[in-house]
PDB file of C-alpha atoms in Angstrom:
ATOM      1  CA  MET F   1       0.000   0.000   0.000  1.00 90.00           C
ATOM      2  CA  LYS F   2       1.247   3.478  -0.860  1.00 96.00           C
ATOM      3  CA  LYS F   3       1.911   5.833   2.041  1.00 96.00           C
ATOM      4  CA  LEU F   4      -0.566   8.735   2.237  1.00 97.00           C
ATOM      5  CA  LEU F   5       0.142  12.122   3.831  1.00 96.00           C
ATOM      6  CA  LEU F   6      -3.023  13.924   4.961  1.00 96.00           C
ATOM      7  CA  MET F   7      -3.096  17.692   5.296  1.00 95.00           C
ATOM      8  CA  GLY F   8      -5.922  20.131   5.899  1.00 95.00           C
ATOM      9  CA  ARG F   9      -7.389  22.605   8.352  1.00 94.00           C
ATOM     10  CA  VAL F  10      -8.143  21.831  11.984  1.00 92.00           C
ATOM     11  CA  ALA F  11     -11.301  19.647  12.123  1.00 89.00           C
ATOM     12  CA  ALA F  12     -11.186  18.790   8.411  1.00 93.00           C
ATOM     13  CA  GLY F  13     -11.491  15.107   9.325  1.00 93.00           C
ATOM     14  CA  LYS F  14      -7.921  13.909   8.822  1.00 93.00           C
ATOM     15  CA  THR F  15      -7.596  11.917  12.041  1.00 92.00           C
ATOM     16  CA  THR F  16     -11.095  10.461  11.795  1.00 93.00           C
ATOM     17  CA  LEU F  17     -10.325   9.437   8.206  1.00 94.00           C
ATOM     18  CA  THR F  18      -7.057   7.880   9.378  1.00 92.00           C
ATOM     19  CA  GLN F  19      -8.915   5.857  12.007  1.00 91.00           C
ATOM     20  CA  ALA F  20     -11.524   4.734   9.455  1.00 93.00           C
ATOM     21  CA  LEU F  21      -8.929   3.744   6.834  1.00 93.00           C
ATOM     22  CA  LYS F  22      -7.094   1.678   9.453  1.00 88.00           C
ATOM     23  CA  GLY F  23     -10.313  -0.024  10.556  1.00 86.00           C
ATOM     24  CA  GLU F  24     -10.136   1.463  14.040  1.00 81.00           C
ATOM     25  CA  GLN F  25     -13.064   2.538  16.173  1.00 85.00           C
ATOM     26  CA  LEU F  26     -13.799   6.209  15.565  1.00 76.00           C
ATOM     27  CA  HIS F  27     -13.212   8.549  18.464  1.00 65.00           C
ATOM     28  CA  TYR F  28     -12.269  12.197  18.662  1.00 71.00           C
ATOM     29  CA  CYS F  29      -8.567  12.713  19.128  1.00 70.00           C
ATOM     30  CA  LYS F  30      -6.941  16.084  18.510  1.00 75.00           C
ATOM     31  CA  THR F  31      -3.713  15.515  16.617  1.00 70.00           C
ATOM     32  CA  GLN F  32      -0.990  17.500  18.385  1.00 69.00           C
ATOM     33  CA  THR F  33       2.034  16.207  16.474  1.00 76.00           C
ATOM     34  CA  ILE F  34       2.639  14.514  13.168  1.00 81.00           C
ATOM     35  CA  GLN F  35       1.451  10.917  13.520  1.00 83.00           C
ATOM     36  CA  TYR F  36       3.630   8.703  11.337  1.00 85.00           C
ATOM     37  CA  THR F  37       2.383   5.147  10.734  1.00 86.00           C
ATOM     38  CA  ASP F  38       3.176   2.462   8.200  1.00 89.00           C
ATOM     39  CA  THR F  39       0.603   3.675   5.644  1.00 94.00           C
ATOM     40  CA  ILE F  40      -0.645   7.112   6.749  1.00 94.00           C
ATOM     41  CA  ILE F  41       0.977  10.322   7.934  1.00 95.00           C
ATOM     42  CA  ASP F  42      -1.618  12.369   9.829  1.00 92.00           C
ATOM     43  CA  THR F  43      -0.731  16.021  10.361  1.00 92.00           C
ATOM     44  CA  PRO F  44      -2.136  18.614  12.761  1.00 91.00           C
ATOM     45  CA  GLY F  45      -4.311  21.229  11.089  1.00 88.00           C
ATOM     46  CA  GLU F  46      -2.140  23.978  12.511  1.00 89.00           C
ATOM     47  CA  TYR F  47       0.644  22.881  10.166  1.00 86.00           C
ATOM     48  CA  THR F  48      -1.603  23.860   7.252  1.00 88.00           C
ATOM     49  CA  GLU F  49      -2.970  27.004   8.868  1.00 90.00           C
ATOM     50  CA  VAL F  50       0.233  28.539  10.289  1.00 89.00           C
ATOM     51  CA  ALA F  51       2.780  29.555   7.660  1.00 86.00           C
ATOM     52  CA  ARG F  52       5.870  29.001   9.820  1.00 86.00           C
ATOM     53  CA  LEU F  53       4.841  25.364  10.375  1.00 85.00           C
ATOM     54  CA  ALA F  54       4.175  24.634   6.702  1.00 83.00           C
ATOM     55  CA  ALA F  55       7.805  23.680   6.048  1.00 83.00           C
ATOM     56  CA  ALA F  56       7.207  20.533   8.094  1.00 85.00           C
ATOM     57  CA  LEU F  57       4.478  19.506   5.658  1.00 87.00           C
ATOM     58  CA  ALA F  58       6.860  19.945   2.747  1.00 84.00           C
ATOM     59  CA  LEU F  59       9.447  17.752   4.475  1.00 86.00           C
ATOM     60  CA  TYR F  60       6.956  15.021   5.355  1.00 87.00           C
ATOM     61  CA  ALA F  61       5.651  15.022   1.789  1.00 90.00           C
ATOM     62  CA  TYR F  62       8.976  13.431   0.842  1.00 91.00           C
ATOM     63  CA  GLU F  63       8.141  10.528   3.174  1.00 93.00           C
ATOM     64  CA  ALA F  64       4.852   9.826   1.380  1.00 96.00           C
ATOM     65  CA  ASP F  65       3.932   8.399  -1.989  1.00 96.00           C
ATOM     66  CA  ILE F  66       0.730  10.450  -2.254  1.00 97.00           C
ATOM     67  CA  VAL F  67      -0.349  13.719  -0.630  1.00 97.00           C
ATOM     68  CA  GLY F  68      -4.030  14.103   0.245  1.00 98.00           C
ATOM     69  CA  LEU F  69      -5.575  17.555   0.610  1.00 97.00           C
ATOM     70  CA  VAL F  70      -8.543  17.096   2.956  1.00 98.00           C
ATOM     71  CA  ILE F  71     -11.400  19.601   2.947  1.00 98.00           C
ATOM     72  CA  SER F  72     -14.654  19.036   4.810  1.00 97.00           C
ATOM     73  CA  THR F  73     -17.941  19.719   3.044  1.00 96.00           C
ATOM     74  CA  ASP F  74     -18.868  22.298   5.665  1.00 94.00           C
ATOM     75  CA  GLU F  75     -15.686  24.392   5.447  1.00 94.00           C
ATOM     76  CA  PRO F  76     -16.318  28.154   5.253  1.00 92.00           C
ATOM     77  CA  PHE F  77     -13.265  28.708   3.030  1.00 94.00           C
ATOM     78  CA  CYS F  78     -10.360  26.901   1.396  1.00 96.00           C
ATOM     79  CA  VAL F  79      -7.027  27.239   3.195  1.00 94.00           C
ATOM     80  CA  PHE F  80      -5.063  25.943   0.189  1.00 94.00           C
ATOM     81  CA  PRO F  81      -3.970  28.407  -2.529  1.00 93.00           C
ATOM     82  CA  PRO F  82      -4.657  27.816  -6.225  1.00 96.00           C
ATOM     83  CA  ASN F  83      -2.164  25.558  -8.017  1.00 95.00           C
ATOM     84  CA  CYS F  84      -0.528  24.468  -4.742  1.00 92.00           C
ATOM     85  CA  THR F  85      -0.120  20.877  -5.907  1.00 93.00           C
ATOM     86  CA  CYS F  86       2.934  21.899  -7.917  1.00 89.00           C
ATOM     87  CA  LEU F  87       4.796  22.598  -4.654  1.00 86.00           C
ATOM     88  CA  VAL F  88       5.459  18.906  -4.003  1.00 88.00           C
ATOM     89  CA  ASN F  89       6.956  16.333  -6.316  1.00 89.00           C
ATOM     90  CA  ARG F  90       4.360  13.744  -5.340  1.00 93.00           C
ATOM     91  CA  GLU F  91       0.924  12.949  -6.656  1.00 96.00           C
ATOM     92  CA  VAL F  92      -1.668  15.084  -4.868  1.00 97.00           C
ATOM     93  CA  ILE F  93      -5.244  13.895  -4.499  1.00 98.00           C
ATOM     94  CA  GLY F  94      -8.248  15.720  -3.147  1.00 98.00           C
ATOM     95  CA  ILE F  95     -10.338  14.240  -0.362  1.00 98.00           C
ATOM     96  CA  VAL F  96     -13.787  15.663   0.349  1.00 98.00           C
ATOM     97  CA  SER F  97     -14.627  14.590   3.886  1.00 97.00           C
ATOM     98  CA  GLY F  98     -17.883  14.692   5.789  1.00 96.00           C
ATOM     99  CA  ILE F  99     -20.097  14.000   2.792  1.00 96.00           C
ATOM    100  CA  ASP F 100     -22.800  12.795   5.194  1.00 95.00           C
ATOM    101  CA  LYS F 101     -22.984  16.142   7.039  1.00 94.00           C
ATOM    102  CA  PRO F 102     -26.156  18.230   6.836  1.00 92.00           C
ATOM    103  CA  GLY F 103     -25.597  21.108   4.429  1.00 89.00           C
ATOM    104  CA  ALA F 104     -22.688  19.351   2.735  1.00 92.00           C
ATOM    105  CA  ASN F 105     -21.495  21.339  -0.271  1.00 95.00           C
ATOM    106  CA  ARG F 106     -19.629  18.849  -2.449  1.00 95.00           C
ATOM    107  CA  ALA F 107     -19.697  21.078  -5.514  1.00 97.00           C
ATOM    108  CA  LEU F 108     -17.951  23.988  -3.788  1.00 97.00           C
ATOM    109  CA  VAL F 109     -15.274  21.818  -2.171  1.00 98.00           C
ATOM    110  CA  THR F 110     -14.716  19.992  -5.457  1.00 98.00           C
ATOM    111  CA  ARG F 111     -14.206  23.349  -7.180  1.00 98.00           C
ATOM    112  CA  TRP F 112     -11.650  24.372  -4.519  1.00 98.00           C
ATOM    113  CA  LEU F 113      -9.711  21.122  -4.923  1.00 98.00           C
ATOM    114  CA  ARG F 114      -9.706  21.453  -8.711  1.00 98.00           C
ATOM    115  CA  LEU F 115      -8.328  24.995  -8.330  1.00 98.00           C
ATOM    116  CA  CYS F 116      -5.589  23.570  -6.111  1.00 97.00           C
ATOM    117  CA  GLY F 117      -4.647  21.258  -8.971  1.00 97.00           C
ATOM    118  CA  CYS F 118      -6.148  17.971  -7.786  1.00 97.00           C
ATOM    119  CA  GLU F 119      -7.130  15.794 -10.723  1.00 96.00           C
ATOM    120  CA  LYS F 120      -8.275  12.810  -8.645  1.00 98.00           C
ATOM    121  CA  ILE F 121     -10.859  13.539  -5.948  1.00 98.00           C
ATOM    122  CA  PHE F 122     -12.393  11.130  -3.440  1.00 98.00           C
ATOM    123  CA  TYR F 123     -15.648  11.680  -1.549  1.00 98.00           C
ATOM    124  CA  VAL F 124     -15.718  10.052   1.879  1.00 97.00           C
ATOM    125  CA  SER F 125     -17.573   9.697   5.125  1.00 96.00           C
ATOM    126  CA  ALA F 126     -15.555   8.093   7.885  1.00 94.00           C
ATOM    127  CA  TYR F 127     -18.787   7.540   9.826  1.00 92.00           C
ATOM    128  CA  THR F 128     -20.835   5.773   7.142  1.00 95.00           C
ATOM    129  CA  GLY F 129     -17.823   4.238   5.394  1.00 95.00           C
ATOM    130  CA  GLU F 130     -18.840   5.636   2.011  1.00 96.00           C
ATOM    131  CA  GLY F 131     -15.831   6.128  -0.261  1.00 97.00           C
ATOM    132  CA  LEU F 132     -13.279   4.462   2.014  1.00 97.00           C
ATOM    133  CA  ALA F 133     -12.951   1.403  -0.219  1.00 97.00           C
ATOM    134  CA  ASP F 134     -12.196   3.683  -3.174  1.00 97.00           C
ATOM    135  CA  ILE F 135      -9.248   5.313  -1.386  1.00 97.00           C
ATOM    136  CA  ILE F 136      -7.935   1.984  -0.144  1.00 96.00           C
ATOM    137  CA  ALA F 137      -8.147   0.476  -3.641  1.00 97.00           C
ATOM    138  CA  TYR F 138      -6.349   3.519  -5.068  1.00 97.00           C
ATOM    139  CA  LEU F 139      -3.555   3.262  -2.514  1.00 96.00           C
ATOM    140  CA  ASN F 140      -3.167  -0.447  -3.286  1.00 95.00           C
ATOM    141  CA  GLN F 141      -2.680   0.099  -7.036  1.00 93.00           C
ATOM    142  CA  ASP F 142       0.802  -0.478  -8.399  1.00 76.00           C
TER     143      ASP F 142
END
């Protein structure tokens, strides 16, 4: 399985997605440091939101095969700038999380991820399990 680095704002759903992809029971856990496992690198949202911490994301991107930009369907704005996928020399995918949330706005988040440069976008709910198999299958491709 390819190693996936997840980045996104605080409460975008990165840690919950990590738990779901690993088949763990879902529980809230605020990620305080970069959590490095065999298949997933889960990063704190502050690393995306605070410019002086962003260099750590760039360094950890070298440890991953694929970078996943995670944006929840109820986000008020996109923290990622347009064309940001060119900043890493890894494949970057978009992950729309929380697709089961009331008021989910898939179209808007999809537009943001396309502007970032994501060509492949996954739609997931860690709680219902929808879309998880698609990401797992993608990470298992040669």
